[in-house]
Every structure is written in C-alpha cells, then in structure tokens.
Amino acid sequence: MKVIIVKNYDEMSKEAAKIVSDQIEKNSKSVIGLATGGTPEGMYKELINKRLSWKDVTTFNLDEYVGIPKEHPLSYYTYMYENLFNHIDIKHENVFIPNGNGDINKNGKEYDELIQKHNGVDLQVLGIGENAHIAFNEPGSSFTAGTREVELTESTINANARYFASKDEVPKTAISMGIGTLMKAKKIILLASGTKKMFAIKDTIEGPITEKVPGSILQKHPDVTIIIDEDAAKALESRMHLACACEE
Ligand code: F6R
C-alpha cells in the first residue's frame, strides 16, 4: 500500500487526476472504474481541464441508488454526466453504471460479467465512507461478494442526506460492486479528505483486516495508492514516517 499525504483537497484532486490521466495516456483503451460523491468532484474538474481524449476509454461506475430513475437529478447516472461525461469525448456506449431498477441481483451478475468481458478494470478510483465503506459495501459485507443489492446503513444515509431535500428521501438500498469485484481491479487509488474520514483512514491503513472495516481489505491488494490530505491523515500513527507532499 502506498500512502501519499498532501496538503488539502485541491492537491488530492490534482494528484489523483494525474494518475488517471497517466493511465489513459499510457493506454488509450483503458478501462477505468469511477466513484461518485463529494470526494472525486475536484478530480473530475482537473481531468476535464486536461482535455485528454476519452474516445477509446471505457468506464464502470461503482454504484447506483435503487428505485430512482436514472434521469433523477440525484442519481449517480446524472452525477456522472454532470461532473464528467458531458465535458469529455467519451462514447455513451462505453459508459457503464449499475442499473438500480428491475431485477437488481440479475443486473449485478450481468454487470460483473460485462466487466470481465472488458478484461477487467485497469484503474479503479475509490472514495471511502466515514464507516470505512468502499463502494456501498458497508461494515460486515463479505470480502468475496460480487455486484448486488445492498442496504445502506444509518451513517451512510445521514452522510448522503445533504444532497436530498430530507433524510427520508435518501434511498435505503443501492446496487454496488462487491469487494470481490473491485479487488480484481489491476490498480486502485483511494481518495479521502477532511477530519470526518480520519478514523476510516486509520483503520483502513493501520487496523486489522476485518469485514467490520471494508477498506482494510485493500491492504491485501498488490497495487493500491491512498491519496489523503493532512486532515484525513490526522489519526495515522505512521504519518511521521510517510512522505508528505505538503510544501508550504
Ligand atoms: C460513491 C461510493 C461511496 C463514496 C463514499 C464517500 O460512488 O461508492 O463509497 O465514495 O460514500 O462519499 P463522499 O465522497 O461523498 O464523502
């Protein structure tokens, strides 16, 4: 596990965008796994500004809410078009986002098969929840699960309520890539910023590998880079020994 500590959110976004753009420049046909939420928004802005070509790139998103139409203003489908796809030259047919309507577990199985058909994800971008969830794999999720319907915890519903008119409107379930699915990605980057994430980051990097801390499984992946700002690094005991790119 490589850990990069940077000064703030903007530096985290730049560092992450550089890794994604290097991947696409190295292989124009890359398969990139993408996340939603507040954390990657800055990275998407940086990527748009780089004006690189995505015309041969394929993307697979981590998750989607269950039971809201994909055109809903708060669906992850809408998020991805607004934050990235409307601003780059990606082909609509190369964009894959889990389908949160219909037979969810069937959709999940087909999604995993589709990823395999594309020879897997070359670079997966992850955020992390305050409870250390990755994608929507909440504490207790199996480390071997594939894409499937998952229940969101109270903590995740509360965290996501900021986007909805009220907490009651936050969907209670989602379709999410499983940990078994995302651990197959060839390379993973995980981004986190802010003190709200500091304990999730500490447990992910320094804690025991346990299903109670979904992020901790990343310790077993052969190629993971964790990019965090100083606030998210605050609880790390090992932070003094880690390279900090936080020049004044
Ligand atoms: C989003 C996802 C989630 C988020 C996590 C952090 O596709 O899979 O795991 O990465 O909930 O969300 P933010 O970035 O909003 O703090």
mmCIF file of C-alpha atoms and ligand atoms in Angstrom:
data_model
loop_
_atom_site.group_PDB
_atom_site.id
_atom_site.type_symbol
_atom_site.label_atom_id
_atom_site.label_comp_id
_atom_site.label_asym_id
_atom_site.label_seq_id
_atom_site.Cartn_x
_atom_site.Cartn_y
_atom_site.Cartn_z
ATOM 1 C CA MET A 1 0.000 0.000 0.000
ATOM 2 C CA LYS A 2 1.438 3.355 -0.985
ATOM 3 C CA VAL A 3 0.178 6.352 1.026
ATOM 4 C CA ILE A 4 0.535 9.903 -0.292
ATOM 5 C CA ILE A 5 -0.320 12.730 2.110
ATOM 6 C CA VAL A 6 -0.975 16.106 0.501
ATOM 7 C CA LYS A 7 -1.855 19.496 1.920
ATOM 8 C CA ASN A 8 -5.525 19.798 1.061
ATOM 9 C CA TYR A 9 -8.472 18.750 -1.117
ATOM 10 C CA ASP A 10 -7.183 20.575 -4.217
ATOM 11 C CA GLU A 11 -3.800 18.854 -4.025
ATOM 12 C CA MET A 12 -5.518 15.486 -3.530
ATOM 13 C CA SER A 13 -7.649 16.134 -6.626
ATOM 14 C CA LYS A 14 -4.598 17.089 -8.729
ATOM 15 C CA GLU A 15 -2.600 14.055 -7.609
ATOM 16 C CA ALA A 16 -5.498 11.717 -8.399
ATOM 17 C CA ALA A 17 -6.193 13.337 -11.783
ATOM 18 C CA LYS A 18 -2.539 12.878 -12.702
ATOM 19 C CA ILE A 19 -2.704 9.145 -12.009
ATOM 20 C CA VAL A 20 -5.896 8.775 -14.061
ATOM 21 C CA SER A 21 -4.581 10.843 -16.975
ATOM 22 C CA ASP A 22 -1.234 8.971 -16.951
ATOM 23 C CA GLN A 23 -3.187 5.719 -17.194
ATOM 24 C CA ILE A 24 -5.213 6.981 -20.182
ATOM 25 C CA GLU A 25 -2.108 8.394 -21.886
ATOM 26 C CA LYS A 26 -0.312 5.071 -21.400
ATOM 27 C CA ASN A 27 -3.279 3.083 -22.753
ATOM 28 C CA SER A 28 -5.958 4.974 -24.672
ATOM 29 C CA LYS A 29 -8.242 1.899 -24.374
ATOM 30 C CA SER A 30 -8.089 1.813 -20.584
ATOM 31 C CA VAL A 31 -10.997 0.569 -18.500
ATOM 32 C CA ILE A 32 -11.457 2.977 -15.604
ATOM 33 C CA GLY A 33 -13.610 2.364 -12.524
ATOM 34 C CA LEU A 34 -15.250 5.544 -11.245
ATOM 35 C CA ALA A 35 -16.762 6.742 -7.978
ATOM 36 C CA THR A 36 -19.316 9.437 -7.155
ATOM 37 C CA GLY A 37 -19.783 11.606 -4.051
ATOM 38 C CA GLY A 38 -18.103 14.797 -2.908
ATOM 39 C CA THR A 39 -14.559 13.407 -2.865
ATOM 40 C CA PRO A 40 -13.881 12.911 -6.613
ATOM 41 C CA GLU A 41 -15.613 16.114 -7.825
ATOM 42 C CA GLY A 42 -12.331 18.078 -7.797
ATOM 43 C CA MET A 43 -10.525 15.251 -9.583
ATOM 44 C CA TYR A 44 -13.173 15.305 -12.334
ATOM 45 C CA LYS A 45 -12.715 19.089 -12.765
ATOM 46 C CA GLU A 46 -8.961 18.582 -13.083
ATOM 47 C CA LEU A 47 -9.458 15.807 -15.618
ATOM 48 C CA ILE A 48 -11.811 17.960 -17.715
ATOM 49 C CA ASN A 49 -9.197 20.759 -17.733
ATOM 50 C CA LYS A 50 -6.542 18.358 -19.002
ATOM 51 C CA ARG A 51 -8.511 17.984 -22.264
ATOM 52 C CA LEU A 52 -7.301 14.466 -22.870
ATOM 53 C CA SER A 53 -9.173 12.163 -25.211
ATOM 54 C CA TRP A 54 -11.501 9.597 -23.657
ATOM 55 C CA LYS A 55 -12.826 8.383 -27.012
ATOM 56 C CA ASP A 56 -11.492 4.834 -26.596
ATOM 57 C CA VAL A 57 -11.839 4.678 -22.790
ATOM 58 C CA THR A 58 -14.470 2.515 -21.094
ATOM 59 C CA THR A 59 -15.774 3.340 -17.627
ATOM 60 C CA PHE A 60 -17.573 1.292 -14.986
ATOM 61 C CA ASN A 61 -19.141 3.082 -12.035
ATOM 62 C CA LEU A 62 -19.149 1.593 -8.576
ATOM 63 C CA ASP A 63 -22.762 2.005 -7.618
ATOM 64 C CA GLU A 64 -26.220 3.488 -8.066
ATOM 65 C CA TYR A 65 -29.239 4.032 -5.832
ATOM 66 C CA VAL A 66 -32.050 1.515 -6.141
ATOM 67 C CA GLY A 67 -35.520 2.611 -7.147
ATOM 68 C CA ILE A 68 -34.941 6.066 -8.591
ATOM 69 C CA PRO A 69 -34.984 6.614 -12.365
ATOM 70 C CA LYS A 70 -31.557 7.162 -13.906
ATOM 71 C CA GLU A 71 -32.647 10.662 -15.030
ATOM 72 C CA HIS A 72 -33.383 11.634 -11.377
ATOM 73 C CA PRO A 73 -31.316 14.733 -10.505
ATOM 74 C CA LEU A 74 -29.627 12.853 -7.637
ATOM 75 C CA SER A 75 -28.961 9.553 -9.406
ATOM 76 C CA TYR A 76 -25.313 8.622 -9.846
ATOM 77 C CA TYR A 77 -26.023 8.453 -13.591
ATOM 78 C CA THR A 78 -26.928 12.177 -13.540
ATOM 79 C CA TYR A 79 -23.957 12.939 -11.270
ATOM 80 C CA MET A 80 -21.531 11.290 -13.711
ATOM 81 C CA TYR A 81 -22.885 13.113 -16.778
ATOM 82 C CA GLU A 82 -22.908 16.465 -14.974
ATOM 83 C CA ASN A 83 -19.491 16.101 -13.370
ATOM 84 C CA LEU A 84 -17.583 14.376 -16.169
ATOM 85 C CA PHE A 85 -19.177 12.723 -19.173
ATOM 86 C CA ASN A 86 -20.887 15.854 -20.588
ATOM 87 C CA HIS A 87 -17.493 17.571 -20.673
ATOM 88 C CA ILE A 88 -15.293 14.914 -22.342
ATOM 89 C CA ASP A 89 -15.388 12.989 -25.618
ATOM 90 C CA ILE A 90 -16.273 9.594 -24.096
ATOM 91 C CA LYS A 91 -18.683 7.489 -26.181
ATOM 92 C CA HIS A 92 -22.032 6.946 -24.487
ATOM 93 C CA GLU A 93 -21.826 3.217 -25.334
ATOM 94 C CA ASN A 94 -18.558 2.932 -23.381
ATOM 95 C CA VAL A 95 -20.140 4.199 -20.155
ATOM 96 C CA PHE A 96 -21.447 1.609 -17.695
ATOM 97 C CA ILE A 97 -23.331 2.459 -14.500
ATOM 98 C CA PRO A 98 -25.136 -0.230 -12.474
ATOM 99 C CA ASN A 99 -28.869 -0.343 -13.158
ATOM 100 C CA GLY A 100 -30.818 0.336 -9.963
ATOM 101 C CA ASN A 101 -34.179 -0.668 -11.424
ATOM 102 C CA GLY A 102 -35.726 -4.052 -12.266
ATOM 103 C CA ASP A 103 -34.148 -7.293 -11.043
ATOM 104 C CA ILE A 104 -31.186 -5.847 -9.118
ATOM 105 C CA ASN A 105 -29.275 -9.051 -8.410
ATOM 106 C CA LYS A 106 -29.610 -10.107 -12.070
ATOM 107 C CA ASN A 107 -28.353 -6.654 -13.088
ATOM 108 C CA GLY A 108 -25.434 -7.137 -10.691
ATOM 109 C CA LYS A 109 -24.455 -10.505 -12.122
ATOM 110 C CA GLU A 110 -24.616 -9.131 -15.669
ATOM 111 C CA TYR A 111 -22.527 -6.124 -14.610
ATOM 112 C CA ASP A 112 -19.743 -8.367 -13.270
ATOM 113 C CA GLU A 113 -19.837 -10.410 -16.494
ATOM 114 C CA LEU A 114 -19.574 -7.216 -18.525
ATOM 115 C CA ILE A 115 -16.517 -6.090 -16.548
ATOM 116 C CA GLN A 116 -14.912 -9.470 -17.208
ATOM 117 C CA LYS A 117 -15.744 -9.220 -20.911
ATOM 118 C CA HIS A 118 -13.734 -5.981 -20.945
ATOM 119 C CA ASN A 119 -10.784 -7.831 -19.367
ATOM 120 C CA GLY A 120 -11.336 -6.170 -16.000
ATOM 121 C CA VAL A 121 -10.761 -2.694 -14.647
ATOM 122 C CA ASP A 122 -7.268 -1.244 -15.225
ATOM 123 C CA LEU A 123 -7.577 1.566 -12.684
ATOM 124 C CA GLN A 124 -10.275 1.845 -10.031
ATOM 125 C CA VAL A 125 -10.949 5.150 -8.245
ATOM 126 C CA LEU A 126 -12.443 4.828 -4.753
ATOM 127 C CA GLY A 127 -13.701 7.160 -2.048
ATOM 128 C CA ILE A 128 -14.380 5.936 1.468
ATOM 129 C CA GLY A 129 -17.274 6.362 3.890
ATOM 130 C CA GLU A 130 -16.933 7.599 7.466
ATOM 131 C CA ASN A 131 -17.590 3.984 8.485
ATOM 132 C CA ALA A 132 -14.867 2.823 6.030
ATOM 133 C CA HIS A 133 -17.308 1.540 3.408
ATOM 134 C CA ILE A 134 -15.868 1.240 -0.090
ATOM 135 C CA ALA A 135 -18.354 1.491 -2.935
ATOM 136 C CA PHE A 136 -21.519 0.762 -0.896
ATOM 137 C CA ASN A 137 -20.022 -2.233 0.868
ATOM 138 C CA GLU A 138 -20.975 -1.405 4.431
ATOM 139 C CA PRO A 139 -19.259 -2.883 7.514
ATOM 140 C CA GLY A 140 -19.940 -6.628 7.640
ATOM 141 C CA SER A 141 -20.033 -7.026 3.843
ATOM 142 C CA SER A 142 -18.406 -10.162 2.516
ATOM 143 C CA PHE A 143 -14.935 -9.701 1.060
ATOM 144 C CA THR A 144 -15.866 -12.015 -1.822
ATOM 145 C CA ALA A 145 -19.229 -10.546 -2.880
ATOM 146 C CA GLY A 146 -19.985 -9.511 -6.437
ATOM 147 C CA THR A 147 -22.222 -6.660 -7.623
ATOM 148 C CA ARG A 148 -25.561 -6.917 -5.822
ATOM 149 C CA GLU A 149 -28.258 -5.051 -3.900
ATOM 150 C CA VAL A 150 -27.057 -3.695 -0.559
ATOM 151 C CA GLU A 151 -28.748 -1.940 2.338
ATOM 152 C CA LEU A 152 -27.330 1.445 3.278
ATOM 153 C CA THR A 153 -26.505 1.986 6.938
ATOM 154 C CA GLU A 154 -27.899 4.850 9.009
ATOM 155 C CA SER A 155 -24.443 6.501 8.886
ATOM 156 C CA THR A 156 -24.356 6.441 5.064
ATOM 157 C CA ILE A 157 -27.968 7.644 4.781
ATOM 158 C CA ASN A 158 -27.144 10.537 7.141
ATOM 159 C CA ALA A 159 -23.988 11.408 5.182
ATOM 160 C CA ASN A 160 -25.859 11.393 1.851
ATOM 161 C CA ALA A 161 -28.895 13.297 3.182
ATOM 162 C CA ARG A 162 -27.014 16.539 2.437
ATOM 163 C CA TYR A 163 -27.896 16.124 -1.241
ATOM 164 C CA PHE A 164 -31.608 15.344 -0.751
ATOM 165 C CA ALA A 165 -34.453 17.620 0.409
ATOM 166 C CA SER A 166 -34.801 15.461 3.527
ATOM 167 C CA LYS A 167 -33.254 12.349 5.044
ATOM 168 C CA ASP A 168 -36.457 10.384 4.277
ATOM 169 C CA GLU A 169 -35.851 10.839 0.553
ATOM 170 C CA VAL A 170 -32.460 9.072 0.590
ATOM 171 C CA PRO A 171 -32.919 5.607 -0.952
ATOM 172 C CA LYS A 172 -32.425 2.814 1.592
ATOM 173 C CA THR A 173 -30.737 0.398 -0.790
ATOM 174 C CA ALA A 174 -28.263 0.592 -3.645
ATOM 175 C CA ILE A 175 -26.682 -1.639 -6.264
ATOM 176 C CA SER A 176 -22.967 -1.793 -5.593
ATOM 177 C CA MET A 177 -19.904 -3.502 -6.964
ATOM 178 C CA GLY A 178 -18.876 -6.041 -4.340
ATOM 179 C CA ILE A 179 -15.488 -6.131 -2.694
ATOM 180 C CA GLY A 180 -14.766 -9.327 -4.653
ATOM 181 C CA THR A 181 -15.426 -7.339 -7.852
ATOM 182 C CA LEU A 182 -13.359 -4.296 -7.006
ATOM 183 C CA MET A 183 -10.393 -6.235 -5.633
ATOM 184 C CA LYS A 184 -9.971 -7.647 -9.166
ATOM 185 C CA ALA A 185 -9.039 -4.177 -10.490
ATOM 186 C CA LYS A 186 -5.397 -4.142 -11.575
ATOM 187 C CA LYS A 187 -4.667 -0.870 -9.801
ATOM 188 C CA ILE A 188 -6.673 1.053 -7.187
ATOM 189 C CA ILE A 189 -6.470 4.628 -5.932
ATOM 190 C CA LEU A 190 -8.440 5.668 -2.860
ATOM 191 C CA LEU A 191 -9.019 9.340 -2.076
ATOM 192 C CA ALA A 192 -10.065 10.929 1.201
ATOM 193 C CA SER A 193 -10.104 14.431 2.578
ATOM 194 C CA GLY A 194 -11.172 16.027 5.851
ATOM 195 C CA THR A 195 -11.171 15.011 9.505
ATOM 196 C CA LYS A 196 -14.504 13.188 9.077
ATOM 197 C CA LYS A 197 -12.569 10.468 7.288
ATOM 198 C CA MET A 198 -9.546 10.250 9.621
ATOM 199 C CA PHE A 199 -10.641 7.198 11.607
ATOM 200 C CA ALA A 200 -11.816 5.342 8.497
ATOM 201 C CA ILE A 201 -8.375 6.012 7.000
ATOM 202 C CA LYS A 202 -6.538 4.954 10.147
ATOM 203 C CA ASP A 203 -8.463 1.673 10.360
ATOM 204 C CA THR A 204 -8.059 1.031 6.632
ATOM 205 C CA ILE A 205 -4.289 1.509 6.664
ATOM 206 C CA GLU A 206 -3.223 0.502 10.166
ATOM 207 C CA GLY A 207 -6.002 -1.692 11.527
ATOM 208 C CA PRO A 208 -6.518 -5.428 11.267
ATOM 209 C CA ILE A 209 -8.058 -6.754 8.051
ATOM 210 C CA THR A 210 -11.664 -7.369 9.013
ATOM 211 C CA GLU A 211 -15.075 -7.270 7.345
ATOM 212 C CA LYS A 212 -16.030 -4.746 10.055
ATOM 213 C CA VAL A 213 -13.739 -2.287 8.215
ATOM 214 C CA PRO A 214 -14.394 -2.812 4.488
ATOM 215 C CA GLY A 215 -11.453 -0.578 3.449
ATOM 216 C CA SER A 216 -8.986 -2.763 5.356
ATOM 217 C CA ILE A 217 -9.129 -5.432 2.622
ATOM 218 C CA LEU A 218 -7.123 -3.047 0.436
ATOM 219 C CA GLN A 219 -4.035 -3.979 2.488
ATOM 220 C CA LYS A 220 -4.150 -7.251 0.545
ATOM 221 C CA HIS A 221 -4.305 -5.678 -2.928
ATOM 222 C CA PRO A 222 -0.968 -5.660 -4.779
ATOM 223 C CA ASP A 223 -1.256 -2.136 -6.227
ATOM 224 C CA VAL A 224 -3.104 0.424 -4.080
ATOM 225 C CA THR A 225 -2.273 4.116 -3.699
ATOM 226 C CA ILE A 226 -4.076 6.057 -0.970
ATOM 227 C CA ILE A 227 -4.118 9.818 -1.529
ATOM 228 C CA ILE A 228 -5.224 11.785 1.516
ATOM 229 C CA ASP A 229 -4.993 15.318 2.771
ATOM 230 C CA GLU A 230 -3.441 16.299 6.103
ATOM 231 C CA ASP A 231 -6.838 16.318 7.852
ATOM 232 C CA ALA A 232 -7.706 12.784 6.749
ATOM 233 C CA ALA A 233 -4.207 11.669 7.829
ATOM 234 C CA LYS A 234 -4.521 13.123 11.349
ATOM 235 C CA ALA A 235 -5.205 9.856 13.169
ATOM 236 C CA LEU A 236 -2.449 7.853 11.434
ATOM 237 C CA GLU A 237 0.211 6.697 13.853
ATOM 238 C CA SER A 238 2.542 6.099 10.938
ATOM 239 C CA ARG A 239 2.094 9.567 9.417
ATOM 240 C CA MET A 240 5.510 10.825 10.604
ATOM 241 C CA HIS A 241 7.160 8.101 8.532
ATOM 242 C CA LEU A 242 5.133 8.768 5.403
ATOM 243 C CA ALA A 243 6.276 11.078 2.661
ATOM 244 C CA CYS A 244 4.229 14.265 2.851
ATOM 245 C CA ALA A 245 3.940 16.345 -0.283
ATOM 246 C CA CYS A 246 2.636 19.260 1.789
ATOM 247 C CA GLU A 247 5.125 22.008 0.987
ATOM 248 C CA GLU A 248 4.016 25.446 2.213
HETATM 249 C C1 F6R B 1 -19.554 6.513 -4.327
HETATM 250 C C2 F6R B 1 -19.177 5.483 -3.375
HETATM 251 C C3 F6R B 1 -19.008 5.764 -1.923
HETATM 252 C C4 F6R B 1 -18.341 7.108 -1.624
HETATM 253 C C5 F6R B 1 -18.284 7.339 -0.118
HETATM 254 C C6 F6R B 1 -17.685 8.695 0.218
HETATM 255 O O1 F6R B 1 -19.620 6.001 -5.636
HETATM 256 O O2 F6R B 1 -19.034 4.381 -3.763
HETATM 257 O O3 F6R B 1 -18.254 4.739 -1.330
HETATM 258 O O4 F6R B 1 -17.061 7.109 -2.171
HETATM 259 O O5 F6R B 1 -19.561 7.262 0.423
HETATM 260 O O6 F6R B 1 -18.544 9.706 -0.206
HETATM 261 P P1 F6R B 1 -18.095 11.239 -0.215
HETATM 262 O O7 F6R B 1 -17.007 11.345 -1.235
HETATM 263 O O8 F6R B 1 -19.324 11.997 -0.621
HETATM 264 O O9 F6R B 1 -17.615 11.536 1.160
#
